[in-house]
Amino acid sequence: MFKTLAVVGATGAVGRIMVQLLEKSPITFEQIKFLASARSAGKTIEFRGEKHTVQELRPEAFDDVQLAVSSTPDEVAKEFIPEAVKRGCVVVDESAAWRMDPNVPLVIPEVNPEAAFNHKGIIASPNCSTTQMVVALKPLHDFGRVRRVVVSTYQAASGAGLGGTKDLIEGTRAYLEERPYRYTTFAHPLAFNLIPQIGSPRPNGYTSEEMKMVLETRKIMGDESIQICATCVRVPVANSHSESILVETEKKISVEKARELFSSFPGIVVIDNLDAKQYPLPLDCSGRDEVFIGRIREDISSPNGITFWCVSDNLRKGAATNAVQIVELLLRGHP
Amino acid sequence: MFKTLAVVGATGAVGRIMVQLLEKSPITFEQIKFLASARSAGKTIEFRGEKHTVQELRPEAFDDVQLAVSSTPDEVAKEFIPEAVKRGCVVVDESAAWRMDPNVPLVIPEVNPEAAFNHKGIIASPNCSTTQMVVALKPLHDFGRVRRVVVSTYQAASGAGLGGTKDLIEGTRAYLEERPYRYTTFAHPLAFNLIPQIGSPRPNGYTSEEMKMVLETRKIMGDESIQICATCVRVPVANSHSESILVETEKKISVEKARELFSSFPGIVVIDNLDAKQYPLPLDCSGRDEVFIGRIREDISSPNGITFWCVSDNLRKGAATNAVQIVELLLRGHP
């Protein structure tokens, strides 16, 4: 179907996993190119047995590219993606730059695959904390219509990129050795600590990350009436985001029904046996591509509520996996 | 007012802090005795310049004791506190053994001091995660009547006692050195991980810790109509519990009003400036006796909701500080 695929931001935390996933994917192409900032250009990436030199991300790099998956800072995506589209390239973008643009579909293949085919050159992949939540909400919504969501997140250091992981590991090492450590990615120490701010402040007192969970969810679900209150917290976990989610639905959903709905939904794995101390743990879910759900129970504070614990590898289903699944969806050509 | 004070469980995580707090407290007494399990008996505790030998906790140890503060496992409290009461001793108990007994007042001095004077020998101090939440709820309840609470906790390792702290620190050290570590207090690794279970399973799918937050809150607030949904999660933080709390009230409370109510309530410190990246952090709140509140904002998912972030040292206001404050209240003789 197409000749050249580009991986943009190939040396970053998400980019590295996109490369791994593409390597194993059945997707075929004549040529692949790896693009990154000038700082990373010249590095070597081995892919399907061949060595590739990372090229600098410049507009002309897209001249011969039909499809790109991109994971870069928002400002980079803002600048380069229109250049790629102008050159006839379709871009699956992991950044937040284009997600809320009305001309850009925001896609989770299990949730709204049809939207991917309405693109005008850009298809956005949602924020990591949004994706896993929306995968969980979708089967509940289809059965009982979600009216309101209250979510508190427990987000891993890797969500802040390679610098975030370094801050956590080196900061923790320094703490244990009673040495000082200067955090470069986080505004506060993360070792044995929590930071109740992810993203920048918004006028309503929420952070940009919290508002992404509100606005992106509504866009993906195609339902502006869903009410969401989010609290996003960075925790000293290396990888995989966790979320405590409470959902109020129009139609009552029993625990048994919720378990059945989750279990039969593609991309969800239910691990839920409190008596046996079984529930999703971020250490166990890292390196996995699914969304894991446990601690499913009735919300005892409202008539039609259900509450549960949701964990997913933020670099995978929260980013790289979802982007690669969008590429596979495009190549398949139908939802 | 009384001659002999006993500290029961004096060598434990909470007991050690009770000893520190009593040392600095204006409370006077002729004699103090330190009691602990046979395993810790014989240890030495220095108190106000004198060395004391820790005595074994036996019924007769209470023969000459008028007042005791106690922090022991529930089953120890269940067994020994009636023995102390039988001997005329008043016991301020930190354990969960007596909290829900209708004959036992459950007291937070800032919230329901009057209850302390209706005791029949036992006064219970609430669960750590409950105490900080109820301190935060009280001023909102007095102004606008709390109808519903949705809370997700981020609980520190020290809440599981000295063994919990050891598990976290040694588990983290081992992880960083790529050595195996056998957790003794926690059922799962806690280093760079989260455990969404605190306490034992209850038939409704909640844990005992989660149900404590429901039942103890209602008892302390004297309002059985308050609806609460709690999710309790252990996080790799050494000390201080954090909570993401959403409160729905009968009467609308604006952000400004909530900030004013919190700020003027005894025992609450507001740290709330998102633009300046200021909010309570568990590392900063450890060693402090107050309840810290930040990230105060309107709940954008309900008409009369307010949401905020609440941190407190679980060994202090969550346990030792509250117990010592109850003793001070009893000695003062009035609310």
XYZ file of C-alpha atoms in Angstrom:
670
model
C 0.000 0.000 0.000
C 2.782 2.435 0.699
C 6.469 2.647 0.222
C 8.142 4.695 2.920
C 7.346 4.822 6.612
C 8.968 7.350 8.931
C 9.333 7.164 12.686
C 9.627 10.690 14.064
C 11.207 11.086 17.494
C 12.648 7.597 17.125
C 15.188 7.981 19.944
C 12.764 9.191 22.641
C 11.050 7.170 25.362
C 7.974 6.447 23.210
C 9.888 6.399 19.901
C 12.090 3.548 21.049
C 9.032 1.434 21.768
C 7.397 2.393 18.456
C 10.524 1.021 16.768
C 10.280 -2.234 18.750
C 6.577 -2.611 17.954
C 7.010 -1.867 14.242
C 9.823 -4.385 14.114
C 7.426 -7.156 15.214
C 4.375 -5.812 13.387
C 3.107 -7.488 10.189
C 3.239 -4.034 8.561
C 5.404 -4.102 5.444
C 6.984 -1.223 3.521
C 9.807 -0.758 1.100
C 11.707 1.708 3.191
C 11.759 2.995 6.765
C 13.417 6.138 8.003
C 14.095 7.325 11.501
C 13.927 11.024 12.256
C 14.881 12.907 15.393
C 16.159 16.257 16.589
C 19.588 17.459 15.459
C 20.929 16.346 18.841
C 20.048 12.697 18.130
C 20.698 12.692 14.369
C 23.586 10.422 13.420
C 22.734 7.769 16.011
C 22.228 4.238 14.716
C 19.036 2.180 15.022
C 18.966 -1.480 14.137
C 15.694 -2.525 12.551
C 14.778 -5.932 11.091
C 18.449 -6.809 10.841
C 19.610 -3.607 9.176
C 21.388 -0.591 10.559
C 19.789 2.798 9.956
C 21.242 6.210 10.638
C 18.866 8.585 12.412
C 18.283 11.607 10.204
C 17.576 15.115 11.310
C 13.933 16.126 11.375
C 13.596 18.706 8.578
C 10.630 19.411 6.246
C 12.425 17.823 3.278
C 12.849 14.586 5.202
C 9.160 13.915 4.448
C 9.536 14.328 0.663
C 9.281 10.626 -0.050
C 7.327 9.525 3.039
C 3.734 8.284 2.771
C 3.096 7.512 6.420
C 4.746 8.671 9.620
C 4.287 7.860 13.282
C 5.450 10.740 15.393
C 6.255 11.240 19.061
C 7.795 14.625 19.741
C 7.249 17.598 22.028
C 4.097 19.563 21.116
C 5.967 22.522 19.631
C 7.916 20.248 17.292
C 4.702 18.557 16.150
C 3.087 21.946 15.640
C 5.903 22.985 13.322
C 6.792 19.854 11.348
C 3.556 17.932 10.907
C 1.999 20.509 8.515
C 5.224 20.262 6.486
C 4.819 16.501 6.285
C 1.131 16.738 5.359
C 1.923 19.351 2.692
C 4.218 16.720 1.141
C 1.438 14.134 1.000
C 2.401 12.265 4.151
C -0.215 10.957 6.596
C 0.958 11.429 10.172
C -0.147 9.479 13.251
C 0.825 11.918 15.982
C 1.401 11.100 19.617
C 1.796 14.711 20.760
C -0.941 16.957 22.157
C -0.443 19.556 19.412
C -3.281 18.475 17.121
C -5.559 16.374 19.303
C -8.272 18.954 19.856
C -8.172 20.363 16.304
C -11.657 19.804 14.824
C -10.075 18.609 11.562
C -8.016 15.953 13.313
C -9.549 12.652 14.426
C -8.449 11.479 17.876
C -8.385 7.719 17.741
C -8.240 4.673 19.958
C -8.687 1.704 17.601
C -10.810 -0.304 20.082
C -13.066 2.700 20.735
C -13.590 4.823 17.609
C -11.764 3.144 14.689
C -14.135 4.678 12.102
C -12.833 8.162 12.968
C -9.364 7.265 11.671
C -10.678 7.221 8.101
C -11.951 10.795 8.258
C -8.509 12.311 8.475
C -7.085 15.208 6.490
C -3.510 14.117 6.879
C -3.205 14.012 10.654
C -4.559 11.403 13.053
C -3.908 12.079 16.716
C -3.318 9.479 19.425
C -4.641 10.540 22.846
C -2.827 11.417 26.034
C -1.587 8.341 27.919
C -3.792 8.792 30.987
C -6.822 9.413 28.756
C -6.324 6.360 26.544
C -6.422 3.727 29.252
C -9.414 5.392 30.911
C -11.389 5.650 27.683
C -10.711 1.999 26.817
C -12.227 1.169 30.219
C -15.151 3.561 29.811
C -16.189 2.446 26.341
C -17.843 -0.907 27.198
C -19.602 0.727 30.169
C -20.790 3.566 27.946
C -22.109 1.231 25.268
C -24.111 -0.693 27.846
C -25.202 1.920 30.353
C -24.197 5.387 29.087
C -21.515 7.102 31.127
C -22.738 10.343 32.701
C -19.931 11.225 35.067
C -16.375 10.138 35.845
C -14.253 10.927 38.895
C -10.652 9.865 38.365
C -7.464 10.160 40.394
C -4.293 9.105 38.635
C -1.056 7.571 39.858
C 1.276 8.398 36.957
C 4.719 6.945 36.377
C 7.934 8.899 35.878
C 8.349 7.589 32.333
C 5.366 9.705 31.300
C 7.734 12.662 31.524
C 10.140 11.026 29.057
C 13.614 9.623 29.524
C 14.505 12.576 31.760
C 11.651 11.649 34.075
C 12.892 8.090 34.455
C 16.434 9.326 35.094
C 15.161 11.770 37.724
C 13.302 9.004 39.542
C 16.087 6.423 39.491
C 18.990 8.788 40.196
C 16.946 10.802 42.690
C 16.075 7.621 44.572
C 19.665 6.392 44.529
C 20.845 9.750 45.882
C 18.146 9.748 48.589
C 19.215 6.304 49.798
C 22.860 7.356 49.816
C 21.968 10.653 51.524
C 23.462 12.635 48.671
C 21.807 15.715 47.136
C 20.316 15.326 43.658
C 19.177 18.063 41.319
C 15.965 17.135 39.553
C 15.963 18.332 35.961
C 12.572 17.105 34.690
C 10.416 17.376 37.817
C 9.828 20.577 39.766
C 9.994 18.700 43.087
C 11.796 15.613 44.357
C 9.999 12.464 43.224
C 11.933 9.864 45.250
C 9.576 8.591 47.989
C 7.367 11.579 47.247
C 4.268 12.545 45.228
C 3.777 15.550 42.955
C 0.106 16.556 42.568
C 0.708 18.489 39.374
C 1.166 17.170 35.839
C 1.213 19.756 33.095
C 0.671 23.478 33.375
C -1.977 25.398 35.323
C -5.280 26.213 33.644
C -7.467 29.164 34.682
C -10.017 26.880 36.374
C -7.420 25.508 38.798
C -6.957 22.229 36.943
C -3.772 21.291 35.121
C -3.406 20.789 31.373
C -3.107 17.027 31.979
C -6.347 16.967 33.969
C -8.184 18.928 31.278
C -6.838 16.589 28.585
C -8.614 13.759 30.399
C -11.852 15.764 30.227
C -11.700 17.142 26.689
C -10.047 14.238 24.886
C -12.425 11.732 26.482
C -15.454 13.664 25.230
C -13.994 13.931 21.745
C -13.100 10.236 21.462
C -16.427 9.091 22.915
C -18.263 11.606 20.751
C -20.293 12.723 23.757
C -19.880 16.243 25.084
C -22.300 15.566 27.932
C -19.923 13.302 29.882
C -18.868 15.105 33.069
C -15.345 14.396 34.294
C -13.355 15.497 37.328
C -9.681 14.475 37.161
C -6.802 14.758 39.615
C -3.415 13.888 38.122
C -0.571 12.923 40.417
C 2.998 11.870 39.652
C 4.084 8.904 41.772
C 7.531 7.312 42.254
C 6.761 4.442 39.904
C 9.101 3.942 36.955
C 6.534 2.867 34.382
C 2.783 2.220 33.881
C 0.080 4.645 34.903
C -2.621 3.612 37.367
C -6.024 5.187 37.862
C -8.712 5.024 40.497
C -11.874 5.513 38.452
C -15.475 6.020 39.559
C -18.119 5.983 36.839
C -21.768 6.971 37.140
C -24.001 5.629 34.407
C -27.531 6.298 33.278
C -28.393 2.620 33.528
C -27.239 0.712 36.594
C -24.312 -1.652 35.936
C -23.778 -4.443 38.452
C -20.296 -5.628 39.394
C -20.918 -8.896 37.543
C -22.094 -7.050 34.451
C -19.125 -4.669 34.554
C -16.732 -7.591 34.849
C -18.409 -9.266 31.893
C -18.340 -6.053 29.815
C -14.659 -5.444 30.568
C -13.674 -9.071 29.951
C -15.275 -9.227 26.543
C -13.854 -5.903 25.324
C -10.768 -6.101 23.081
C -7.606 -4.817 24.724
C -8.845 -5.174 28.321
C -7.559 -7.803 30.733
C -9.436 -8.230 34.021
C -7.345 -9.216 37.060
C -9.759 -9.076 39.946
C -9.598 -11.364 42.919
C -9.168 -9.390 46.122
C -9.302 -12.520 48.298
C -6.308 -13.892 46.402
C -4.636 -10.423 46.478
C -4.879 -10.224 42.691
C -5.304 -6.883 40.966
C -3.234 -5.034 38.372
C 0.140 -3.740 39.594
C 2.201 -1.280 37.544
C 5.337 -3.452 37.773
C 3.421 -6.401 36.279
C 1.723 -4.377 33.528
C 4.906 -2.776 32.216
C 5.889 -4.150 28.840
C 2.307 -5.251 28.144
C 0.034 -3.748 25.489
C -3.357 -4.117 27.204
C -5.362 -2.122 29.717
C -5.661 -3.989 33.025
C -8.663 -3.654 35.326
C -9.288 -4.861 38.859
C -10.879 -3.921 42.197
C -14.225 -3.724 40.384
C -16.932 -2.859 42.904
C -20.182 -1.031 43.276
C -19.837 2.631 44.164
C -21.467 2.625 47.576
C -21.896 6.412 47.475
C -24.271 6.702 44.499
C -27.162 4.685 43.062
C -25.667 4.004 39.597
C -21.942 3.985 40.168
C -19.167 1.515 39.581
C -15.566 1.964 40.686
C -12.363 0.178 39.714
C -8.571 0.284 39.400
C -7.039 0.578 35.939
C -3.370 0.110 35.001
C -1.634 0.311 31.650
C 1.877 0.774 30.309
C 1.808 4.490 29.508
C 4.555 4.162 26.902
C 2.701 1.312 25.163
C -1.108 1.448 25.056
C -0.794 4.996 26.369
C 1.391 5.959 23.409
C 3.424 3.702 21.102
C 1.053 0.730 20.957
C -1.956 2.914 20.222
C -0.079 4.754 17.459
C 1.089 1.530 15.826
C -2.440 0.101 16.104
C -3.700 3.193 14.247
C -1.161 2.535 11.485
C -2.317 -1.089 11.285
C -5.936 0.095 11.156
C -5.150 2.473 8.283
C -3.395 -0.286 6.377
C -6.299 -2.678 6.966
C -8.476 0.023 5.394
C -11.638 -0.484 7.484
C -12.681 -0.374 11.172
C -4.906 15.358 87.994
C -3.337 11.949 87.707
C -0.255 10.211 88.825
C 0.827 7.537 86.392
C 0.740 7.618 82.620
C 1.511 4.558 80.521
C 2.581 4.416 76.906
C 1.566 1.067 75.436
C 3.394 -0.097 72.337
C 6.126 2.415 73.104
C 8.704 0.877 70.791
C 6.521 0.745 67.661
C 6.376 3.194 64.761
C 3.586 5.256 66.357
C 4.702 4.592 69.953
C 8.097 6.178 69.343
C 6.446 9.370 68.182
C 3.992 9.350 71.095
C 7.034 9.275 73.377
C 8.606 12.242 71.541
C 5.348 14.219 71.659
C 4.736 13.516 75.351
C 8.297 14.555 76.113
C 7.595 18.045 74.738
C 3.970 18.246 75.908
C 2.997 20.414 78.894
C 1.320 17.318 80.370
C 2.714 16.539 83.815
C 2.479 13.356 85.858
C 4.333 11.801 88.718
C 5.318 8.680 86.887
C 5.458 7.343 83.359
C 5.784 3.743 82.291
C 6.501 2.260 78.923
C 4.896 -1.039 77.983
C 5.480 -3.263 74.981
C 5.363 -6.887 73.904
C 7.677 -9.400 75.576
C 9.950 -9.098 72.533
C 10.630 -5.408 73.228
C 10.528 -5.540 77.046
C 13.897 -4.726 78.586
C 14.748 -2.059 76.007
C 15.596 1.392 77.348
C 13.715 4.605 76.552
C 15.099 7.970 77.586
C 12.367 10.400 78.606
C 12.798 13.911 79.993
C 16.367 13.124 80.941
C 15.704 9.811 82.658
C 16.222 6.268 81.497
C 13.233 3.930 81.658
C 13.148 0.200 81.081
C 10.350 -0.975 78.812
C 8.106 -3.352 80.740
C 6.173 -6.260 79.389
C 2.515 -5.582 78.629
C 0.587 -7.645 81.196
C -2.751 -6.904 82.905
C -1.016 -6.149 86.227
C 1.121 -3.497 84.548
C -1.992 -1.250 84.674
C -2.522 -1.649 88.438
C -1.250 1.835 89.276
C -1.957 3.529 85.925
C -4.655 6.215 85.599
C -4.219 7.065 81.936
C -2.683 5.173 79.028
C -2.070 5.956 75.393
C -1.911 2.785 73.383
C -0.754 1.847 69.909
C -0.743 -1.897 69.364
C -2.105 -4.428 66.893
C -5.889 -4.778 67.148
C -5.822 -8.186 68.806
C -3.513 -6.907 71.564
C -5.826 -3.932 72.169
C -8.813 -6.261 72.242
C -7.196 -8.335 74.979
C -5.409 -5.824 77.195
C -7.511 -2.679 77.146
C -10.424 -4.236 79.091
C -7.847 -5.330 81.676
C -6.601 -1.756 81.963
C -10.143 -0.344 82.221
C -11.047 -2.930 84.867
C -8.160 -1.504 86.923
C -9.516 2.040 86.668
C -7.288 3.162 83.836
C -8.590 5.401 81.032
C -7.119 4.324 77.691
C -6.692 6.432 74.564
C -6.397 3.728 71.936
C -4.875 4.058 68.490
C -5.883 0.605 67.288
C -9.024 -0.279 65.330
C -10.210 -2.728 68.011
C -12.672 -0.433 69.809
C -13.388 2.353 67.350
C -16.800 1.191 66.202
C -17.956 0.017 69.655
C -21.048 2.087 70.495
C -19.722 2.600 74.032
C -16.439 4.040 72.808
C -16.156 7.627 71.587
C -14.061 8.068 68.445
C -12.393 11.434 68.749
C -10.541 14.031 66.723
C -10.075 16.984 69.096
C -10.637 19.630 66.370
C -13.804 17.870 65.185
C -15.759 16.299 68.057
C -13.942 17.144 71.329
C -17.141 16.894 73.381
C -17.356 13.161 72.609
C -14.157 12.517 74.547
C -15.935 13.258 77.828
C -18.589 10.591 77.295
C -16.171 7.736 77.626
C -16.532 4.570 79.705
C -12.815 3.985 80.020
C -11.828 3.800 76.352
C -11.455 6.640 73.879
C -10.495 5.615 70.364
C -8.382 7.585 67.935
C -9.384 7.069 64.281
C -7.595 5.362 61.433
C -4.820 7.519 59.934
C -6.413 7.959 56.514
C -9.765 8.791 58.133
C -8.404 11.416 60.520
C -6.852 13.725 57.953
C -9.925 13.449 55.720
C -12.363 14.204 58.526
C -10.329 17.229 59.662
C -10.695 18.504 56.071
C -14.401 17.625 55.852
C -15.447 19.230 59.127
C -15.297 22.926 58.126
C -17.033 22.106 54.822
C -19.717 20.146 56.682
C -20.347 22.947 59.172
C -20.810 25.430 56.355
C -22.468 23.453 53.568
C -23.300 19.959 54.848
C -21.317 17.151 53.265
C -23.531 14.700 51.369
C -20.996 12.587 49.509
C -17.250 11.985 49.416
C -15.160 10.227 46.770
C -11.624 9.658 47.989
C -8.570 7.917 46.545
C -5.623 7.564 48.889
C -1.881 7.488 48.331
C -0.703 5.843 51.563
C 2.856 5.695 52.814
C 4.757 2.563 53.797
C 5.062 3.714 57.422
C 1.324 3.153 57.813
C 2.163 -0.547 57.898
C 4.549 -0.022 60.819
C 8.315 -0.274 61.048
C 8.242 -3.401 58.890
C 6.540 -1.438 56.142
C 9.237 1.210 56.134
C 11.934 -1.445 56.095
C 10.235 -3.220 53.173
C 10.107 -0.005 51.159
C 13.675 1.109 51.816
C 15.348 -2.299 51.554
C 13.107 -3.320 48.651
C 14.072 -0.166 46.766
C 17.753 -0.623 47.506
C 17.607 -4.200 46.244
C 15.707 -3.155 43.110
C 18.340 -0.565 42.250
C 21.108 -3.080 42.837
C 19.205 -5.739 40.871
C 19.155 -8.067 43.873
C 16.087 -10.043 44.958
C 14.317 -8.893 48.115
C 11.714 -10.780 50.121
C 8.954 -8.483 51.287
C 7.783 -9.397 54.774
C 5.089 -6.786 55.463
C 3.633 -6.212 51.996
C 2.068 -8.922 49.839
C 3.628 -7.453 46.682
C 6.799 -5.511 45.882
C 6.367 -1.845 46.817
C 9.570 -0.430 45.277
C 8.524 1.631 42.215
C 5.138 -0.066 42.422
C 1.629 0.489 43.811
C -0.530 -1.899 45.825
C -4.268 -1.205 45.507
C -5.147 -3.079 48.671
C -4.818 -1.934 52.273
C -6.396 -4.165 54.878
C -8.430 -7.289 54.342
C -11.265 -7.960 51.872
C -14.836 -7.184 52.918
C -17.857 -8.928 51.364
C -18.798 -5.839 49.343
C -15.469 -5.834 47.486
C -13.976 -3.011 49.522
C -11.082 -3.472 51.936
C -11.227 -3.013 55.697
C -9.205 0.214 55.306
C -11.686 1.574 52.779
C -14.644 0.715 55.015
C -12.923 2.355 57.993
C -12.938 5.586 56.006
C -16.698 5.189 55.518
C -17.808 4.025 58.956
C -15.402 6.005 61.139
C -16.124 9.226 59.257
C -19.872 8.855 59.860
C -19.324 8.116 63.545
C -16.984 11.067 64.138
C -19.151 13.486 62.168
C -22.272 12.121 63.861
C -24.005 11.869 60.498
C -24.917 8.469 59.117
C -26.252 10.012 55.912
C -22.816 10.922 54.512
C -22.100 8.713 51.492
C -18.465 7.765 50.956
C -16.629 5.794 48.281
C -12.982 5.123 49.141
C -10.120 3.518 47.244
C -7.017 2.914 49.353
C -3.668 2.441 47.655
C -0.210 1.871 49.091
C 2.426 3.984 47.326
C 6.234 3.893 47.534
C 6.379 6.917 49.821
C 8.142 6.474 53.160
C 5.874 8.660 55.277
C 2.757 10.888 55.131
C -0.503 9.848 53.543
C -1.990 11.838 50.664
C -5.595 11.883 49.515
C -7.425 13.086 46.437
C -10.803 14.095 47.866
C -13.998 15.145 46.114
C -16.814 16.448 48.305
C -20.402 17.130 47.311
C -22.273 19.428 49.660
C -25.898 20.400 50.112
C -25.015 24.086 49.857
C -22.600 25.166 47.122
C -19.110 26.058 48.393
C -16.971 28.229 46.133
C -13.221 27.738 45.885
C -12.680 31.020 47.738
C -15.068 29.997 50.486
C -13.473 26.554 50.818
C -10.032 28.136 51.088
C -11.332 30.490 53.766
C -13.027 27.654 55.672
C -9.916 25.486 55.574
C -7.577 28.346 56.511
C -9.542 29.328 59.582
C -9.948 25.772 60.889
C -7.554 24.708 63.662
C -5.008 22.121 62.568
C -5.295 22.818 58.825
C -2.585 24.535 56.787
C -3.458 25.591 53.235
C -0.641 25.446 50.657
C -2.319 26.235 47.380
C -0.649 28.114 44.578
C -0.545 26.027 41.420
C 1.091 28.817 39.388
C 3.984 28.829 41.847
C 3.962 24.984 41.939
C 2.991 25.056 45.604
C 0.846 22.298 47.096
C 1.391 19.848 49.926
C 4.031 17.175 49.283
C 4.422 14.146 51.562
C 8.165 14.740 51.986
C 7.487 18.286 53.242
C 4.623 17.311 55.548
C 6.493 14.539 57.350
C 7.350 15.512 60.905
C 4.536 18.074 61.001
C 1.406 17.808 63.138
C -1.112 19.531 60.879
C -3.291 18.506 57.941
C -2.158 20.183 54.721
C -4.533 21.079 51.896
C -3.927 22.307 48.359
C -5.143 22.009 44.739
C -8.517 23.350 45.917
C -10.835 23.649 42.910
C -14.420 23.395 41.900
C -15.556 19.902 40.935
C -16.370 20.486 37.270
C -18.409 17.269 37.151
C -21.175 18.148 39.641
C -23.087 21.277 40.620
C -22.111 21.404 44.318
C -18.713 19.765 44.435
C -15.301 20.815 45.604
C -12.121 18.805 45.148
C -8.693 19.058 46.766
C -5.447 17.337 47.741
C -4.838 16.550 51.396
C -1.560 15.409 53.004
C -0.719 14.620 56.609
C 1.932 12.733 58.529
C 0.130 9.458 59.154
C 2.221 8.650 62.220
C 1.509 12.093 63.727
C -1.932 13.629 63.129
C -2.955 10.252 61.735
C -1.980 8.559 64.991
C 0.385 9.799 67.732
C -0.443 13.515 67.587
C -4.175 12.864 67.668
C -3.823 10.497 70.640
C -1.683 12.967 72.603
C -4.130 15.762 71.760
C -6.915 13.604 73.209
C -4.887 13.211 76.419
C -4.383 16.981 76.572
C -8.103 17.487 75.990
C -8.971 15.114 78.837
C -6.577 16.920 81.171
C -8.005 20.308 80.176
C -11.385 18.899 81.207
C -13.562 20.633 78.602
C -13.848 20.849 74.770
